[in-house]
PDB file of C-alpha atoms in Angstrom:
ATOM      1  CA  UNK A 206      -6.393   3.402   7.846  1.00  0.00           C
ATOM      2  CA  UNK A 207      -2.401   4.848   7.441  1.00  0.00           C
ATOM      3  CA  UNK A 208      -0.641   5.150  10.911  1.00  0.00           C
ATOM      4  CA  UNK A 209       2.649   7.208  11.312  1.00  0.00           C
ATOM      5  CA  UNK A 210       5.765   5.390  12.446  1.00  0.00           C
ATOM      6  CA  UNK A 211       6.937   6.227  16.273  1.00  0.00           C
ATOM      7  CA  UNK A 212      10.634   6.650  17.298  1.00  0.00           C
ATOM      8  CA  UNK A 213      13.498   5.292  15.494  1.00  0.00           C
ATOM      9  CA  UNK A 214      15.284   2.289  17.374  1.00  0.00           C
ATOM     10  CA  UNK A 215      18.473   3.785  16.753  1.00  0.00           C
ATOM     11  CA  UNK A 216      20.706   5.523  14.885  1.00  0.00           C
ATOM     12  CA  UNK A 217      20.448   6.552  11.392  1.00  0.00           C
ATOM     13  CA  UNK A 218      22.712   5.196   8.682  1.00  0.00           C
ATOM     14  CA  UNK A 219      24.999   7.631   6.497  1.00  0.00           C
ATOM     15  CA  UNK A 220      23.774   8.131   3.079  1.00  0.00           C
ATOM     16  CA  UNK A 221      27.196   8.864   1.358  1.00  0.00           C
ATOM     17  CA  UNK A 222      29.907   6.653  -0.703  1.00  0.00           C
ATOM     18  CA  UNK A 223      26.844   5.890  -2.821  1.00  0.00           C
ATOM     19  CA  UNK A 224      28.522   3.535  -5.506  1.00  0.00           C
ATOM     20  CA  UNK A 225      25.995   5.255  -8.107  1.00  0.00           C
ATOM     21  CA  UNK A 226      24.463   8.246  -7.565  1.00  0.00           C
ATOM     22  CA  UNK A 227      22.447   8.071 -10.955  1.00  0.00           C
ATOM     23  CA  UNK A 228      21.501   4.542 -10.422  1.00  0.00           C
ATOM     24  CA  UNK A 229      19.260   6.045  -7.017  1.00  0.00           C
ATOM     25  CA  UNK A 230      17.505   8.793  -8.901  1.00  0.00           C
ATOM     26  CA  UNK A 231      16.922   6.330 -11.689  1.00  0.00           C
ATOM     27  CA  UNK A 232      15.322   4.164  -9.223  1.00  0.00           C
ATOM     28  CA  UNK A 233      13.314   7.528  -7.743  1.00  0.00           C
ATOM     29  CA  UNK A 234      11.798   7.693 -11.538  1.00  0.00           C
ATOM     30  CA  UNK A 235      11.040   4.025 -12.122  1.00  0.00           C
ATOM     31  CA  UNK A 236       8.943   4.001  -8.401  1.00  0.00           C
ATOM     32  CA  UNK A 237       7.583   7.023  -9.257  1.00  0.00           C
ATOM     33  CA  UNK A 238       6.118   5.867 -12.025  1.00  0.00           C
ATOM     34  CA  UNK A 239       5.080   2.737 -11.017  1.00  0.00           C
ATOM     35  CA  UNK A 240       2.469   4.692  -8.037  1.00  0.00           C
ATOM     36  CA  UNK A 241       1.534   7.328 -10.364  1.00  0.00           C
ATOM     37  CA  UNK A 242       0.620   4.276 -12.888  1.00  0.00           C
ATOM     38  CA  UNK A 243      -1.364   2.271 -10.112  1.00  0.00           C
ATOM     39  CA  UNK A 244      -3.082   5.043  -9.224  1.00  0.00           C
ATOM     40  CA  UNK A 245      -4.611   5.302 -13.023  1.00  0.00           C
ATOM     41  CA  UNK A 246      -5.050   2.033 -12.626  1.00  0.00           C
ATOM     42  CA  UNK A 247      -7.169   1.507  -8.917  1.00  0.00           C
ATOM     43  CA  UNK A 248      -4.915   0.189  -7.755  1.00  0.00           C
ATOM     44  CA  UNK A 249      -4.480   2.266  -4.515  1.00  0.00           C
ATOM     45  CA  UNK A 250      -5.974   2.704  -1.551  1.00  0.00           C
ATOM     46  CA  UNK A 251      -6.114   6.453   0.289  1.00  0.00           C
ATOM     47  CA  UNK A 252      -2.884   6.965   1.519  1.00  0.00           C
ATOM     48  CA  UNK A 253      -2.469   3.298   2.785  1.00  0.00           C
ATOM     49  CA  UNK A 254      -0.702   0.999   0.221  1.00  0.00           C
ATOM     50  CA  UNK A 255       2.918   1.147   0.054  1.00  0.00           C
ATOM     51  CA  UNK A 256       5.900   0.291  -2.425  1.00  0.00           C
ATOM     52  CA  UNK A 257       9.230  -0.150  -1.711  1.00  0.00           C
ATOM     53  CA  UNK A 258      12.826  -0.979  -3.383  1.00  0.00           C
ATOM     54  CA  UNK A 259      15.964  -1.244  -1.854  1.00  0.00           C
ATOM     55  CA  UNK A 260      18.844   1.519  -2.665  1.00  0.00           C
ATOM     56  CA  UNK A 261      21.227   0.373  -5.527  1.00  0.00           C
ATOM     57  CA  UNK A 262      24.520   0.031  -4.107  1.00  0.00           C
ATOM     58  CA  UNK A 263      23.532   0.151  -0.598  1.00  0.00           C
ATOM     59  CA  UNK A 264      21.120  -2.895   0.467  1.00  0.00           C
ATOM     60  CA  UNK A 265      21.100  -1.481   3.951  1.00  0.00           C
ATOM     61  CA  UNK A 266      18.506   1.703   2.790  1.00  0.00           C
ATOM     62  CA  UNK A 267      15.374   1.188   0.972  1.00  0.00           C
ATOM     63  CA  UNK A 268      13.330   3.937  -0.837  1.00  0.00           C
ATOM     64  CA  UNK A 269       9.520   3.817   0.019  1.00  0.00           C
ATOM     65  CA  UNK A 270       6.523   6.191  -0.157  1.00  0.00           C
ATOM     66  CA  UNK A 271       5.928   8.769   2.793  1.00  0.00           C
ATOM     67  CA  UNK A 272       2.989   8.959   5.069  1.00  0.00           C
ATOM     68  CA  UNK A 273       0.111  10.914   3.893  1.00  0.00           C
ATOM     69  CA  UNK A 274       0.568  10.909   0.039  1.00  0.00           C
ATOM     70  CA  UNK A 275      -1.726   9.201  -2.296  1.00  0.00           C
ATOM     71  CA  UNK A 276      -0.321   6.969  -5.451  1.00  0.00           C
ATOM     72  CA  UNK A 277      -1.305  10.249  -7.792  1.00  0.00           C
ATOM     73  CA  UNK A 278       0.916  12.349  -5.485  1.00  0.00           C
ATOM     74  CA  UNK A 279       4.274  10.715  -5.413  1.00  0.00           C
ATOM     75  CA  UNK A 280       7.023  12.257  -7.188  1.00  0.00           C
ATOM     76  CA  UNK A 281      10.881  10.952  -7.314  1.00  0.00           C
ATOM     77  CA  UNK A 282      12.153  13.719  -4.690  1.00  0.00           C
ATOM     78  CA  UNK A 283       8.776  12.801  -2.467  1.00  0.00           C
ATOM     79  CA  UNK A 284      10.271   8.925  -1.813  1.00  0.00           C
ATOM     80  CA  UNK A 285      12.297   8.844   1.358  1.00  0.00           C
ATOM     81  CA  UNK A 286      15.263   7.042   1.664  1.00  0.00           C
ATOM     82  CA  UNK A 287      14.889   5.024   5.391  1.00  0.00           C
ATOM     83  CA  UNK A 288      17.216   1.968   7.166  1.00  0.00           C
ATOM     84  CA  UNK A 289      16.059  -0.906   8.587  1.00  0.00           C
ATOM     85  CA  UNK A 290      15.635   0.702  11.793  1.00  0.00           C
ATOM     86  CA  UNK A 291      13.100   3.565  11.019  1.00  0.00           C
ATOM     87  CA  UNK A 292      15.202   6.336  10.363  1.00  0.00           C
ATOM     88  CA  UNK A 293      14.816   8.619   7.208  1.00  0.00           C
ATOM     89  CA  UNK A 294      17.995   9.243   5.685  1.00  0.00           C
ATOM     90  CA  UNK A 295      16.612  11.068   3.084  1.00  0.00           C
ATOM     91  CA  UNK A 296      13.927  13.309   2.552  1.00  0.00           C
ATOM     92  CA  UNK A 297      11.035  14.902   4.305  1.00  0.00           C
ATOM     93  CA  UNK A 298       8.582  13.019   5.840  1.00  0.00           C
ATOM     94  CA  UNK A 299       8.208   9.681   7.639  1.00  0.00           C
ATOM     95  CA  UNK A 300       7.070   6.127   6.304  1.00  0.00           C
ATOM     96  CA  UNK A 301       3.560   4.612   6.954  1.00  0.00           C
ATOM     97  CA  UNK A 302       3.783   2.080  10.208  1.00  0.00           C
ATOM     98  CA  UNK A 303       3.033  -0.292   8.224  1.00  0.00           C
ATOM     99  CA  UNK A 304       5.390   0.467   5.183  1.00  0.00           C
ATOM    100  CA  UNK A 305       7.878   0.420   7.445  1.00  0.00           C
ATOM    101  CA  UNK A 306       6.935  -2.739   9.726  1.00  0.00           C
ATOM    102  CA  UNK A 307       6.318  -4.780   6.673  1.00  0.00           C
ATOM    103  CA  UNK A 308       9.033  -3.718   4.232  1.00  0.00           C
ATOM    104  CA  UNK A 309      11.761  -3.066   6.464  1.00  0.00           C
ATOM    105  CA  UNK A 310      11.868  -6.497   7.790  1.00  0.00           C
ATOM    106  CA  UNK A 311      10.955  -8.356   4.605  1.00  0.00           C
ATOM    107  CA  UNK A 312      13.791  -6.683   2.797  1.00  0.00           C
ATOM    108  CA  UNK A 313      15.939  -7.466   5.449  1.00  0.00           C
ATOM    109  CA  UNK A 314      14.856 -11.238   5.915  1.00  0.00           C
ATOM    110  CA  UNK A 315      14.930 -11.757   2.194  1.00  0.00           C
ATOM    111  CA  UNK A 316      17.843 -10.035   0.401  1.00  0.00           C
ATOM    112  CA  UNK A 317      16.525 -11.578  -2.897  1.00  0.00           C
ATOM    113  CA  UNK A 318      13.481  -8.896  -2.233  1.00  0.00           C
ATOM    114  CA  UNK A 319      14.605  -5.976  -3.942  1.00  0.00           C
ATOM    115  CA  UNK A 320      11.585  -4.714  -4.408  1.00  0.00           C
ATOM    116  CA  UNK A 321       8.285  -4.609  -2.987  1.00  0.00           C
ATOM    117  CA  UNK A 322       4.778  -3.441  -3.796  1.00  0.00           C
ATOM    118  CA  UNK A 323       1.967  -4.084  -1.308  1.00  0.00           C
ATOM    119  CA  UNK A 324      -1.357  -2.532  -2.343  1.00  0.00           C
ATOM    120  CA  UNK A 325      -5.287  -3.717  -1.058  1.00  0.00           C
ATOM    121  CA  UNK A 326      -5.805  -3.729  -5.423  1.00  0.00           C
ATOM    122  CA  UNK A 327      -9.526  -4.749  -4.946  1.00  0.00           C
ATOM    123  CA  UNK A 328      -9.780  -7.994  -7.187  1.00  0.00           C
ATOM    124  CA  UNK A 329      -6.915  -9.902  -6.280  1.00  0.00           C
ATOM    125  CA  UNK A 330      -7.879  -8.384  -2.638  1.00  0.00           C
ATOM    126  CA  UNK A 331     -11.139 -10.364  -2.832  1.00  0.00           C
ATOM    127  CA  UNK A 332      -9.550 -13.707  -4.217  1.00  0.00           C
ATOM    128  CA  UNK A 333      -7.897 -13.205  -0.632  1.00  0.00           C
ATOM    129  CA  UNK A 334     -10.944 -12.808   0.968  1.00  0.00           C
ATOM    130  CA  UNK A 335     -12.388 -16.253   0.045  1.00  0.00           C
ATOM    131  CA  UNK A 336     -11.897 -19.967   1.245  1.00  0.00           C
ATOM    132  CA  UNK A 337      -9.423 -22.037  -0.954  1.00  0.00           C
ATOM    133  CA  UNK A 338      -6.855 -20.827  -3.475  1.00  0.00           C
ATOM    134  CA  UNK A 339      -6.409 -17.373  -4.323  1.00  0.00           C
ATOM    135  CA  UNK A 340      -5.736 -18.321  -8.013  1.00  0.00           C
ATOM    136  CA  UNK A 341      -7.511 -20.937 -10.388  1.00  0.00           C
ATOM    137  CA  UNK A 342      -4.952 -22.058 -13.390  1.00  0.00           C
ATOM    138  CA  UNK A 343      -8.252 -21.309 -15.689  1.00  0.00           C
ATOM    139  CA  UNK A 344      -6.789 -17.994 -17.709  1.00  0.00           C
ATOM    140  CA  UNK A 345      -3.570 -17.638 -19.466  1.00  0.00           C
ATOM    141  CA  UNK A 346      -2.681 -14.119 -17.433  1.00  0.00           C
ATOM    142  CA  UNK A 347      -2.542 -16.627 -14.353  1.00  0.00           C
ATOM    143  CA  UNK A 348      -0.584 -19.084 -15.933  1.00  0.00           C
ATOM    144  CA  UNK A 349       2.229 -16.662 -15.576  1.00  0.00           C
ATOM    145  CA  UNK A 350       2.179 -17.666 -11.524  1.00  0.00           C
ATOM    146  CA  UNK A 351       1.905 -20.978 -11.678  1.00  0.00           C
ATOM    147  CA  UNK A 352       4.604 -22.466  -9.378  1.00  0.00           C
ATOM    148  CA  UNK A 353       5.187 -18.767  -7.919  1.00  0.00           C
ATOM    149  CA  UNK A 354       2.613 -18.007  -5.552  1.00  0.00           C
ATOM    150  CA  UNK A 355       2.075 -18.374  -1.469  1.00  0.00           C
ATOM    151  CA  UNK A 356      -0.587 -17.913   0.683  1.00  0.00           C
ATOM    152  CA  UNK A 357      -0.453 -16.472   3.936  1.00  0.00           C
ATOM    153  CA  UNK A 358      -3.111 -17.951   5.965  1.00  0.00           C
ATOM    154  CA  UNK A 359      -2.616 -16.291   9.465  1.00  0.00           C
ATOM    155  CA  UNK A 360      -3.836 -12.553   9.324  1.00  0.00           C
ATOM    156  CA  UNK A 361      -3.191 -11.051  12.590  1.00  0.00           C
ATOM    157  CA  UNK A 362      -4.145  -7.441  12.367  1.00  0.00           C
ATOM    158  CA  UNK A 363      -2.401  -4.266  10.983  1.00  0.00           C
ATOM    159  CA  UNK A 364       1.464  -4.448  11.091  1.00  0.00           C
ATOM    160  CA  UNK A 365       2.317  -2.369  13.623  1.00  0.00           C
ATOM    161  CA  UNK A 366       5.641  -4.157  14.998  1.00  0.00           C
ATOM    162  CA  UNK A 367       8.446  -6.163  13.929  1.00  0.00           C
ATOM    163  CA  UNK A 368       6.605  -9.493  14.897  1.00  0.00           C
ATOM    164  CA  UNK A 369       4.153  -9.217  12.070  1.00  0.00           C
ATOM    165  CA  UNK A 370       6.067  -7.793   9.640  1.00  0.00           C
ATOM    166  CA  UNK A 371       8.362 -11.010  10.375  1.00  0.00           C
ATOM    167  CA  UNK A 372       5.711 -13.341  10.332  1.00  0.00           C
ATOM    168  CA  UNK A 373       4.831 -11.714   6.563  1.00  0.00           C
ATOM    169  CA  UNK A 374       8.514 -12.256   5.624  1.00  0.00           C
ATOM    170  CA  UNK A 375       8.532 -16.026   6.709  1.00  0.00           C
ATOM    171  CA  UNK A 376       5.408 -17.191   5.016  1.00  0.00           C
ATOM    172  CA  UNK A 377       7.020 -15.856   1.421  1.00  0.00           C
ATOM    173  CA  UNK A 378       9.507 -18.777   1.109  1.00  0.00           C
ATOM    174  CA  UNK A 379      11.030 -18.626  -2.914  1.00  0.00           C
ATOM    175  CA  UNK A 380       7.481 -17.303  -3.404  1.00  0.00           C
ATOM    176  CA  UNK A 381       7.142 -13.809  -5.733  1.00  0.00           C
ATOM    177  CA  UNK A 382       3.749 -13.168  -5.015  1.00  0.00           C
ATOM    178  CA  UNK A 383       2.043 -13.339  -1.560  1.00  0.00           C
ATOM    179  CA  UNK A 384      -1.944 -13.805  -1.307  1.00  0.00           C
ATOM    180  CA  UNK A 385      -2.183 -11.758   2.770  1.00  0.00           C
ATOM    181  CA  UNK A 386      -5.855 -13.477   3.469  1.00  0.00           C
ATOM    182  CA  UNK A 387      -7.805 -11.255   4.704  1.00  0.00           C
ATOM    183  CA  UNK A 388      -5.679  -8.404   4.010  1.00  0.00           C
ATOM    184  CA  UNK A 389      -4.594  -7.739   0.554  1.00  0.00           C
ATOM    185  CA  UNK A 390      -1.505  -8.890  -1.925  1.00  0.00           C
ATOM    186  CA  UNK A 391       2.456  -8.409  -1.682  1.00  0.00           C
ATOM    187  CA  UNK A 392       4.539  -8.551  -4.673  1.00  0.00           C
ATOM    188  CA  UNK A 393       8.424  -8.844  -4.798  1.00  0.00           C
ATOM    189  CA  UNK A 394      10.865  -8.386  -7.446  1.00  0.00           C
ATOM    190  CA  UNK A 395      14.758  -8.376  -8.326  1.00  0.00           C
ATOM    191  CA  UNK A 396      14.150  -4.718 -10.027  1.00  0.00           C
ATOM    192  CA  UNK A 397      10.818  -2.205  -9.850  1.00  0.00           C
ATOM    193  CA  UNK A 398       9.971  -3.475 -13.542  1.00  0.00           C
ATOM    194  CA  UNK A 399       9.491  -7.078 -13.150  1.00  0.00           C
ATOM    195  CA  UNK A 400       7.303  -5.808  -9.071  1.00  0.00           C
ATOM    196  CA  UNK A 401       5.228  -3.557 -11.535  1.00  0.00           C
ATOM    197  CA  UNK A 402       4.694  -6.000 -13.864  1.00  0.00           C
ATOM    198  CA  UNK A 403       3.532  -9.096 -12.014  1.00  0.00           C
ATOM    199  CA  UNK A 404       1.107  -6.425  -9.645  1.00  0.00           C
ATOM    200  CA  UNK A 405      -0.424  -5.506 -13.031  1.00  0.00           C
ATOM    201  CA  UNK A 406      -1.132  -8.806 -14.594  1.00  0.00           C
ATOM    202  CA  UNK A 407      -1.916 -10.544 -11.226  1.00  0.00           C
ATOM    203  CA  UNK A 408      -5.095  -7.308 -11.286  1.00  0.00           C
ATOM    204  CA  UNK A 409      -5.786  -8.425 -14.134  1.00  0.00           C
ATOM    205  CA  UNK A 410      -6.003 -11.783 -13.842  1.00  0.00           C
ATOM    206  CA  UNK A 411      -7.651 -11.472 -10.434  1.00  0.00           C
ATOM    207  CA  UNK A 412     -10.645  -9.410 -12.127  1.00  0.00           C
ATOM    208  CA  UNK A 413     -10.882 -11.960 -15.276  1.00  0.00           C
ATOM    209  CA  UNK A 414     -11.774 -14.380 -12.712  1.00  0.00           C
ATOM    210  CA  UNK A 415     -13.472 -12.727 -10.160  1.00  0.00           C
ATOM    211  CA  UNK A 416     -16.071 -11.764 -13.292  1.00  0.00           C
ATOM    212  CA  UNK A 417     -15.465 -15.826 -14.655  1.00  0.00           C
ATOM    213  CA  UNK A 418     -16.703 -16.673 -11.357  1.00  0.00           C
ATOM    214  CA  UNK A 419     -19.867 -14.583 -11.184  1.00  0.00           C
ATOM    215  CA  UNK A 420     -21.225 -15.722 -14.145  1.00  0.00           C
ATOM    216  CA  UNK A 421     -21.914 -18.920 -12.059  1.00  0.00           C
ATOM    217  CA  UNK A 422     -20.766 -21.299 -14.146  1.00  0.00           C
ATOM    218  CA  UNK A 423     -17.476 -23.684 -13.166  1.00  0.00           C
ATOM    219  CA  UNK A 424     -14.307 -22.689 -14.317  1.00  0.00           C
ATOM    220  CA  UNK A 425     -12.546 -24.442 -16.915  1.00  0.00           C
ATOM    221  CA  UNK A 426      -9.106 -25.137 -15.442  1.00  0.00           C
ATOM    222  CA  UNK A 427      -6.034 -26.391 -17.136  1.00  0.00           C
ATOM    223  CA  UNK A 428      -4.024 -29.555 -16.760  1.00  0.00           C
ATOM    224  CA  UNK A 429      -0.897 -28.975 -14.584  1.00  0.00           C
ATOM    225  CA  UNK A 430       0.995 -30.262 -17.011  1.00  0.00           C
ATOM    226  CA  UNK A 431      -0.052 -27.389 -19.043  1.00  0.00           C
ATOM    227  CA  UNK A 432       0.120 -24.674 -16.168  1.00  0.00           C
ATOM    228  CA  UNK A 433       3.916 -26.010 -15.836  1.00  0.00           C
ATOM    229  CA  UNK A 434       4.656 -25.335 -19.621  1.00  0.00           C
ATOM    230  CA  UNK A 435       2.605 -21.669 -20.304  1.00  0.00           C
ATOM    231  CA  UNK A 436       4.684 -20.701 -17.071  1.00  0.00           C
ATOM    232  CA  UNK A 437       7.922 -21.662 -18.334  1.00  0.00           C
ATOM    233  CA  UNK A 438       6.901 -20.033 -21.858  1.00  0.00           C
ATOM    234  CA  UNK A 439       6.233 -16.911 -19.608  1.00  0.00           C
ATOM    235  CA  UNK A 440       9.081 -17.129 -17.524  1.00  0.00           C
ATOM    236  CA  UNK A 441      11.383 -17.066 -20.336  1.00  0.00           C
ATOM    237  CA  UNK A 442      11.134 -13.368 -21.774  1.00  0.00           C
ATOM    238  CA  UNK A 443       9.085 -11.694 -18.582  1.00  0.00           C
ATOM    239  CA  UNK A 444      12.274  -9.598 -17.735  1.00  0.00           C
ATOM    240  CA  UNK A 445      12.564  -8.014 -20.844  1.00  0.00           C
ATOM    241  CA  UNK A 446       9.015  -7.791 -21.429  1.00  0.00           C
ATOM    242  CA  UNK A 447       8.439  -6.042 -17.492  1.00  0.00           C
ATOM    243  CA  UNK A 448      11.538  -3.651 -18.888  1.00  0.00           C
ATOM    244  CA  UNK A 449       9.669  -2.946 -21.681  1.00  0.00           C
ATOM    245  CA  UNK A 450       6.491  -2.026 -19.920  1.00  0.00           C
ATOM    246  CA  UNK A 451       7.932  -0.178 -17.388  1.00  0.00           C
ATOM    247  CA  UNK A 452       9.445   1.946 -20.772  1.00  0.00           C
ATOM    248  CA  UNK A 453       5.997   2.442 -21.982  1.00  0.00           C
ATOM    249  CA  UNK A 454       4.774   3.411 -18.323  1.00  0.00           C
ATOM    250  CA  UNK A 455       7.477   6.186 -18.048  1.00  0.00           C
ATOM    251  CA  UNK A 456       6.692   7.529 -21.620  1.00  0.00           C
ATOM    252  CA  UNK A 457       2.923   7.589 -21.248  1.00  0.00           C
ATOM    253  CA  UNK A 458       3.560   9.267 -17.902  1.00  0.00           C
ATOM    254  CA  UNK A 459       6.062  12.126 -19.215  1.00  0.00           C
ATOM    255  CA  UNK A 460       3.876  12.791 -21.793  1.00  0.00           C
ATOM    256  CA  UNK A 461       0.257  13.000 -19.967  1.00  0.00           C
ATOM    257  CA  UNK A 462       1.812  13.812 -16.260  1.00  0.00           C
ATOM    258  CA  UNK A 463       5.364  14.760 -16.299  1.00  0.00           C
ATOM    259  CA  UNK A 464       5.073  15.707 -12.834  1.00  0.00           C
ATOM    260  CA  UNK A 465       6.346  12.706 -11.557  1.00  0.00           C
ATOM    261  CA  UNK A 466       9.577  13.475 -12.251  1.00  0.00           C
ATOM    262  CA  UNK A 467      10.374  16.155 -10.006  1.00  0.00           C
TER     263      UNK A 467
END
């Protein structure tokens, strides 16, 4: 269940002096596309998941979906532009409670957070809905977060004040991927290619195990020592292969549903 956002704790930044005007509508698209994508994909949940990335040029402001809009609805002009403090500096609307508890304070807590996509995506929401790890190192997709997950233990109910959405920020550590038990997943990136990446393999790797698992039989895990090395192998071209993706995501998307870029 979404919940609007109350009052504003004070007073709204200035969106002007932006250092790159293009960059920020470039950065409109790219989200766009990644909800509109997710939504293809399941990966959304009503109106209730929420992705955010912070304004280039201006780490103070952080573009994030609006309250009441589904994944298949968001457009570039639809994101607002809000500060850390709940105002909207730009655009029409207000942010989700929890979009707003959550991101506001994780992006300001971790500047390293540029970007942030929290969805309830329903196989890697079950792996958090289960004793033990979230992840077995028993399929290659994994591999690719060995070494770069955490696991937030302590679910506490919906995020409707700072205090939880600053209890979410300190149990991420260097993490880029948080397993919220009993709650869902939150995935962080340096730019909205590499967040849209990892949230699609980590679905897909959730779901190759989730359907491993119900076959019943034990999983056939790999060696650490071999987690450590397909990670590295991974690590090594996954920004340029997350550009890449994203590139396909936008083209597919302006071809089949160029709607998203108004």
């Amino acid at each position: 269940m979404a919940h609007p956002i109350g009052a504003p704790a004070a007073s709204p930044a200035l969106l002007n002096s932006l250092p790159d005007a293009a960059a920020l509508q470039q950065a409109r698209i790219d989200l766009a596309a990644c909800f509109r994508m997710a939504a293809r994909h399941g990966l959304q949940e009503g109106i209730c998941n929420h992705f955010s990335a912070v304004v280039p040029g201006r780490p103070d402001l952080f573009l994030v979906n609006p309250y009441g809009l589904a994944f298949s609805e968001i457009t570039a002009s639809s994101l607002l532009v809000c500060d850390f403090h709940g105002n909207v500096v730009e655009g029409d609307g207000q942010p989700e409670a929890t979009a707003f508890f959550i991101h506001a304070r994780l992006h300001a807590a971790k500047p390293r957070a540029r970007v942030a996509f929290h969805t309830h995506m329903p196989y890697a929401t079950a792996l958090s809905m289960v004793e033990g790890e979230p992840l077995a190192w028993a399929g290659q997709t994994a591999l690719r977060f060995y070494g770069r997950l955490a696991v937030d233990e302590n679910y506490q109910g919906l995020a409707l004040d700072e205090r939880e959405g600053d209890r979410i920020a300190g149990s991420l550590g260097e993490a880029d991927v948080v397993f919220m038990k009993n709650h869902g997943v939150m995935v962080l990136g340096e730019t909205i290619a590499e967040a849209w990446d990892d949230l699609y393999y980590l679905e897909r790797a959730a779901q190759a195990q989730v359907l491993a698992m119900s076959t019943g039989r034990k999983l056939l895990r790999v060696s650490d020592e071999i987690a450590r090395r397909v990670a590295a192998q991974e690590a090594a071209g996954r920004r340029d292969s997350a550009r890449l993706h994203l590139n396909s995501v936008r083209r597919i998307l302006t071809r089949e549903e160029p709607a998203f870029l108004a």
